[in-house]
Amino acid sequence: MKKLLIKIAGLIIIVAALNTVINHLFYNKKLPYYWGNINTLDKRNFIVKNHTKFNTLFIGSSKLHYQLNPVLFDSIVNSVDTGKDKIRSYNFGVDGMMPPESLYIYKSLLEKDSLSFKTAIIELNFLPAIETKNMFTWRRYYWLNKDTYHEYTSSLLASKYSFPLKVWNLSLLDVLAIQKLYNIGKFNEYVEFKKDEFLPDTSKEATLLGFKPLHHPKSFSAQEIQKMQDVKSASIIADDNYNKWSDESENKTYAAYLNQIVVLSQKKGIRVIFLLPTQWNVKQYRELFPILDNIPERDKILVFNYKDHQPLFDPQNLFDNSHVDSAGARIYTGYVARGFMKIRYKH
Amino acid sequence: MLFNSFAFLVFFPVVTLLYFLLPHKFRWFLLLTASCVFYMFFIPQYIIILFVTITIDYWAGIKIASSTGIVRKRYLIISIISTILVLAIFKYANFFNSNVSALAHFLHWNYSIGALNIILPIGLSFHTFQSLSYVVEVYRGKHPPEKNYGIYSLYVMFYPQLVAGPIERPQNILYQFYEHHKFNYEDAARGLKQMAWGFFKKLVIADRLAAIINPVYNHPGHYSGGTLVFVTLLFAQQIYCDFSGYSDIAIGIARVMGFRLMKNFDSPYFSRSVSEFWTRWHISLSTWFRDYVYIPMGGSRVTKWRWYYNLFITFLLSGFWHGANWTFVIWGGLNGLYLIAEVITKEWRKKLSKAIGLHHIPIVEGYLQTFITVILISFAWIFFRANTLADASLIISKILSPDVFNINFSRFIDPYSLCLCIGFILLLELIQGYHKRINLVRYVAEKPSYVRFALYAIFLVVLLNFGIFSSKGFIYFQF
C-alpha cells in the first residue's frame, strides 16, 4: 500500500505543477478578473464603456440589483440639489454578490479597469458561509487569491460563527483553493464565459442602468409569510440592541479590509459610503454593528430598522423575504436617496 | 451519494483504508455500514424499504433450501411477490393509476383515485433484481442460502453497485465477502485506473453532452429535423458514457478492495447487429433477462412464432423495467422487433451481400453493419430520451421530413462546446477501437515508469480541466 500511496502523492504533485503552468500560460492570460461570475459580465462591460456618463456607483448584492432604481435615485437627489454637479448613478448590484466577492469586484474595477467615480455606495453585508452545494461553482471562489484568501480566512476566524462552523468553512475554503490550484472544471467555465461573451444581454441592463424590478407575486405561502415575519423581528431586535451590540468585539480583519477599500478609493478621489440593508437574522446584525459603529455617520446610510422603514416590511411591497417588489423598490430608493441627501447636506 | 460528489471524494479513501486496516472478521460490517451511509445520502428513510425486502428474501432463501415440493415453490412465490410488490408500489403504481384514469375518462366513468405522492427510491430496480436472482438461484439449487444476515444484506447493498449495478448473481459475489482480501497493488492500481476512465466518460463527455441535449429534447418543437438527428446521435454517446462510466467506477471501486464485479459494457457501438449490441450493452441486465425470463419461456428452442414472441416479450419487459412510461415500453418493444427482424432477414441479408459482392470486402461489410446497427439503436433511443410519446412522435416526424437536411448549429450549440464534444467522442472511440486490437492497459503498463507517469498525469490534467464537476446524477439512477 505504501508504494501505491507514494505514487499517488507523486502524481498529485506533478498534476498540481502541470496545472499551475497551464494556469499561468493560459487562464491568467485569457480570463479577466470577473470571469467566475458570469452575472457581472454585462454590467462590467457596460460600465467600462460608459463610465464617463456616471459619477456614482452602487455595488452590492441582489438587494441593490432589484431594489435600487438609479433613474429615480438621481431624480430625487437632483431635484433638491440645484448645484452644477448632478448625480448620475449606476446600479452594479449582482445576485448573491456579498463580501468578499463584492469588494474584490469593486477593487478590480478601480485597479484593473482604472475606473473612477465621485462616490461609491457599497452595500454592507455579513460574510456568507460557504455552502456545500456551492462547492463546485466558481462563484464561490474565483476571487480567491493570496490576498483575498488571507482576508477571508482571518475574517472567518474573527466572525461570530460557532467554532465548528468556522472549522467547516475554513476546510471548505481550503478544498476550494485546492480545486482552483488544480483548475478543476475550469475550462468548462471558460467555455461558458466565452459563450456569454458572444451574446451579452446589455439592452435591459442599459435601459434601467443596472436595476431590474421584481413583479409582485400573486400570493405568498404561510412559510413565506413566516420568513418575512422573521426578517421583521430580526430588524426590531437589532434596532433595540443597536448600541449594545455596537460595543461587542469587532471583526477586525473585516473592518481593516473595508478600511483598505476606503483608502484605495480616496486615492482615486472617490468618496465611499456604506449602505446597510435589512439582514435575514439577528446574528448578521450582531456581526455588522460593531463594524458599523466605527464608520463615521457621514459615511453610512442605514435602511434596516423597522421603526423608520415600515413599508419595506409590508408584504404588499415584498417580492420575497429578502427583496422588495417594484413598488417597494420605489420606496427603498427613496429611503436611500434621502439618506444620501442627509449626508450630503449635513457633512 | 454520487460518485462524482465531494462527499464521495472523502468517503471512498476513508472506507478503503479502513477496509484494509480492519481485521477480516469486521470487514463485512464496515462495508455494510458504509453501504448504508452511501444509500442514506439520498433519502435516508428509504433504507427501511431495503431492510424489509432484504429480510423477506433472506428468510425466503433459508426456507426454500430447507423445504421440498410445493412448499418450496410457495416460499419462492412469496419472495418474488413481495419484491415485485415494492417495485409495483414505488415505481409502477402511478403509471397504472394514470392509465386507468385516462381509460376511465375515455369511457366517461367516474374514477377519483389520485396519484401517490412518492419519490422512487434510488436504484430500486437494480437491487430488487439482485434480490430476485438470489432467491431464484437458491430455488434452482445453484447456490446455497446465505446464513449470515449481515453478509446477505451486504450482497444486496454493496455500495459500489447498489444504485446502478452491475446486477450481480450470488455465485459471483457472495463468496467474495468471505474471502480475505489482502492489499494487492495490481488490483488497486487497475481499479483506480478504471475509476479514472469512468470519471472521464462521465464528467468530460456525458455531462458535457447533457448540456447540449437536454434543452433540445425538452423543447423538440423548436428545433429542425437535422438538429434532432444530430442531437439523438449525441444522446447515444451520452447514455453510453454516463452508464458505462458509472459501471467503470463501480467495478473499479470494488477492484481496489479486491472484489471482482462482472463486466457491464463491451464497446457496444462496435456491434455489427442489434443482437450483438445486446450482448455488449448493460450485460448484467441483458443476461438477467436471458436467464430469468427468456430461457424459462423457452428461449429459441421452441417454434418459430413462439421464439419471436419470447424475444418480443423479453424486450418489452426490459423496457418496462427501465421506466414506468410508455416511451420505455415502446423502446423495449422496438428493440424486440429489431431482433425478430434480424432473425427473419438473416438469409436475405446474406444473399444481398453476395449479390452486390460485399462479402468479398469484409471490412466494408463490417463497417456498414456497424453503421446500420448504430442508426437503429440511436433511432430507438429517441423513445428512451423523449419526455413524452407526443415528443417522440414529433421528433420522428421531423426526422422523416425534408427538415432533416436543415441543421443550424448556432441555434443550440456554441463552437467551443461543439469542438470539445466531437473531439472527445472521437478520442473515446479511437481509444476503444485501439483497445479492441491491443490491450491498452497492458501496453501502457509495459512502458518505462516515467512514460506511464507522464501519461497518467496528462490524463488527470485533461480530466480535471475539461470535466464538469457539478455533481450531476447518473441517468440510470432513475431506474
mmCIF file with all atom_site columns, N, CA and C in Angstrom, chain B residues 346-365:
data_model
loop_
_atom_site.group_PDB
_atom_site.id
_atom_site.type_symbol
_atom_site.label_atom_id
_atom_site.label_alt_id
_atom_site.label_comp_id
_atom_site.label_asym_id
_atom_site.label_entity_id
_atom_site.label_seq_id
_atom_site.pdbx_PDB_ins_code
_atom_site.Cartn_x
_atom_site.Cartn_y
_atom_site.Cartn_z
_atom_site.occupancy
_atom_site.B_iso_or_equiv
_atom_site.pdbx_formal_charge
_atom_site.auth_seq_id
_atom_site.auth_comp_id
_atom_site.auth_asym_id
_atom_site.auth_atom_id
_atom_site.pdbx_PDB_model_num
ATOM 1  N N  . LYS B 1 346 ? -32.174 -12.756 -41.858 1.00 0.00 ? 346 LYS B N  1
ATOM 2  C CA . LYS B 1 346 ? -30.783 -13.238 -41.835 1.00 0.00 ? 346 LYS B CA 1
ATOM 3  C C  . LYS B 1 346 ? -30.323 -13.778 -43.203 1.00 0.00 ? 346 LYS B C  1
ATOM 4  N N  . GLU B 1 347 ? -31.125 -14.686 -43.765 1.00 0.00 ? 347 GLU B N  1
ATOM 5  C CA . GLU B 1 347 ? -30.751 -15.301 -45.042 1.00 0.00 ? 347 GLU B CA 1
ATOM 6  C C  . GLU B 1 347 ? -30.806 -14.285 -46.184 1.00 0.00 ? 347 GLU B C  1
ATOM 7  N N  . TRP B 1 348 ? -31.827 -13.442 -46.173 1.00 0.00 ? 348 TRP B N  1
ATOM 8  C CA . TRP B 1 348 ? -31.964 -12.429 -47.236 1.00 0.00 ? 348 TRP B CA 1
ATOM 9  C C  . TRP B 1 348 ? -30.740 -11.502 -47.238 1.00 0.00 ? 348 TRP B C  1
ATOM 10 N N  . ARG B 1 349 ? -30.308 -11.120 -46.034 1.00 0.00 ? 349 ARG B N  1
ATOM 11 C CA . ARG B 1 349 ? -29.177 -10.204 -45.957 1.00 0.00 ? 349 ARG B CA 1
ATOM 12 C C  . ARG B 1 349 ? -27.900 -10.845 -46.485 1.00 0.00 ? 349 ARG B C  1
ATOM 13 N N  . LYS B 1 350 ? -27.782 -12.157 -46.199 1.00 0.00 ? 350 LYS B N  1
ATOM 14 C CA . LYS B 1 350 ? -26.611 -12.891 -46.708 1.00 0.00 ? 350 LYS B CA 1
ATOM 15 C C  . LYS B 1 350 ? -26.618 -12.894 -48.236 1.00 0.00 ? 350 LYS B C  1
ATOM 16 N N  . LYS B 1 351 ? -27.802 -13.158 -48.780 1.00 0.00 ? 351 LYS B N  1
ATOM 17 C CA . LYS B 1 351 ? -27.938 -13.219 -50.239 1.00 0.00 ? 351 LYS B CA 1
ATOM 18 C C  . LYS B 1 351 ? -27.636 -11.860 -50.868 1.00 0.00 ? 351 LYS B C  1
ATOM 19 N N  . LEU B 1 352 ? -28.157 -10.818 -50.220 1.00 0.00 ? 352 LEU B N  1
ATOM 20 C CA . LEU B 1 352 ? -27.950 -9.465  -50.739 1.00 0.00 ? 352 LEU B CA 1
ATOM 21 C C  . LEU B 1 352 ? -26.459 -9.109  -50.720 1.00 0.00 ? 352 LEU B C  1
ATOM 22 N N  . SER B 1 353 ? -25.799 -9.480  -49.655 1.00 0.00 ? 353 SER B N  1
ATOM 23 C CA . SER B 1 353 ? -24.364 -9.216  -49.522 1.00 0.00 ? 353 SER B CA 1
ATOM 24 C C  . SER B 1 353 ? -23.586 -9.908  -50.637 1.00 0.00 ? 353 SER B C  1
ATOM 25 N N  . LYS B 1 354 ? -23.995 -11.148 -50.931 1.00 0.00 ? 354 LYS B N  1
ATOM 26 C CA . LYS B 1 354 ? -23.336 -11.897 -52.004 1.00 0.00 ? 354 LYS B CA 1
ATOM 27 C C  . LYS B 1 354 ? -23.624 -11.260 -53.352 1.00 0.00 ? 354 LYS B C  1
ATOM 28 N N  . ALA B 1 355 ? -24.887 -10.885 -53.514 1.00 0.00 ? 355 ALA B N  1
ATOM 29 C CA . ALA B 1 355 ? -25.319 -10.334 -54.813 1.00 0.00 ? 355 ALA B CA 1
ATOM 30 C C  . ALA B 1 355 ? -24.557 -9.061  -55.167 1.00 0.00 ? 355 ALA B C  1
ATOM 31 N N  . ILE B 1 356 ? -24.295 -8.223  -54.195 1.00 0.00 ? 356 ILE B N  1
ATOM 32 C CA . ILE B 1 356 ? -23.596 -6.968  -54.512 1.00 0.00 ? 356 ILE B CA 1
ATOM 33 C C  . ILE B 1 356 ? -22.089 -7.079  -54.243 1.00 0.00 ? 356 ILE B C  1
ATOM 34 N N  . GLY B 1 357 ? -21.663 -8.281  -53.866 1.00 0.00 ? 357 GLY B N  1
ATOM 35 C CA . GLY B 1 357 ? -20.228 -8.537  -53.702 1.00 0.00 ? 357 GLY B CA 1
ATOM 36 C C  . GLY B 1 357 ? -19.619 -7.989  -52.428 1.00 0.00 ? 357 GLY B C  1
ATOM 37 N N  . LEU B 1 358 ? -20.476 -7.642  -51.483 1.00 0.00 ? 358 LEU B N  1
ATOM 38 C CA . LEU B 1 358 ? -19.953 -7.062  -50.228 1.00 0.00 ? 358 LEU B CA 1
ATOM 39 C C  . LEU B 1 358 ? -19.125 -8.060  -49.440 1.00 0.00 ? 358 LEU B C  1
ATOM 40 N N  . HIS B 1 359 ? -19.485 -9.339  -49.544 1.00 0.00 ? 359 HIS B N  1
ATOM 41 C CA . HIS B 1 359 ? -18.791 -10.348 -48.728 1.00 0.00 ? 359 HIS B CA 1
ATOM 42 C C  . HIS B 1 359 ? -17.321 -10.491 -49.122 1.00 0.00 ? 359 HIS B C  1
ATOM 43 N N  . HIS B 1 360 ? -16.953 -9.952  -50.310 1.00 0.00 ? 360 HIS B N  1
ATOM 44 C CA . HIS B 1 360 ? -15.549 -10.004 -50.732 1.00 0.00 ? 360 HIS B CA 1
ATOM 45 C C  . HIS B 1 360 ? -14.704 -8.976  -49.978 1.00 0.00 ? 360 HIS B C  1
ATOM 46 N N  . ILE B 1 361 ? -15.343 -7.932  -49.517 1.00 0.00 ? 361 ILE B N  1
ATOM 47 C CA . ILE B 1 361 ? -14.623 -6.901  -48.756 1.00 0.00 ? 361 ILE B CA 1
ATOM 48 C C  . ILE B 1 361 ? -15.205 -6.840  -47.330 1.00 0.00 ? 361 ILE B C  1
ATOM 49 N N  . PRO B 1 362 ? -14.775 -7.793  -46.510 1.00 0.00 ? 362 PRO B N  1
ATOM 50 C CA . PRO B 1 362 ? -15.389 -7.909  -45.176 1.00 0.00 ? 362 PRO B CA 1
ATOM 51 C C  . PRO B 1 362 ? -15.255 -6.652  -44.323 1.00 0.00 ? 362 PRO B C  1
ATOM 52 N N  . ILE B 1 363 ? -14.181 -5.890  -44.541 1.00 0.00 ? 363 ILE B N  1
ATOM 53 C CA . ILE B 1 363 ? -14.000 -4.684  -43.708 1.00 0.00 ? 363 ILE B CA 1
ATOM 54 C C  . ILE B 1 363 ? -15.118 -3.670  -43.985 1.00 0.00 ? 363 ILE B C  1
ATOM 55 N N  . VAL B 1 364 ? -15.455 -3.529  -45.292 1.00 0.00 ? 364 VAL B N  1
ATOM 56 C CA . VAL B 1 364 ? -16.529 -2.587  -45.658 1.00 0.00 ? 364 VAL B CA 1
ATOM 57 C C  . VAL B 1 364 ? -17.867 -3.124  -45.147 1.00 0.00 ? 364 VAL B C  1
ATOM 58 N N  . GLU B 1 365 ? -18.053 -4.429  -45.309 1.00 0.00 ? 365 GLU B N  1
ATOM 59 C CA . GLU B 1 365 ? -19.293 -5.055  -44.832 1.00 0.00 ? 365 GLU B CA 1
ATOM 60 C C  . GLU B 1 365 ? -19.449 -4.833  -43.320 1.00 0.00 ? 365 GLU B C  1
#
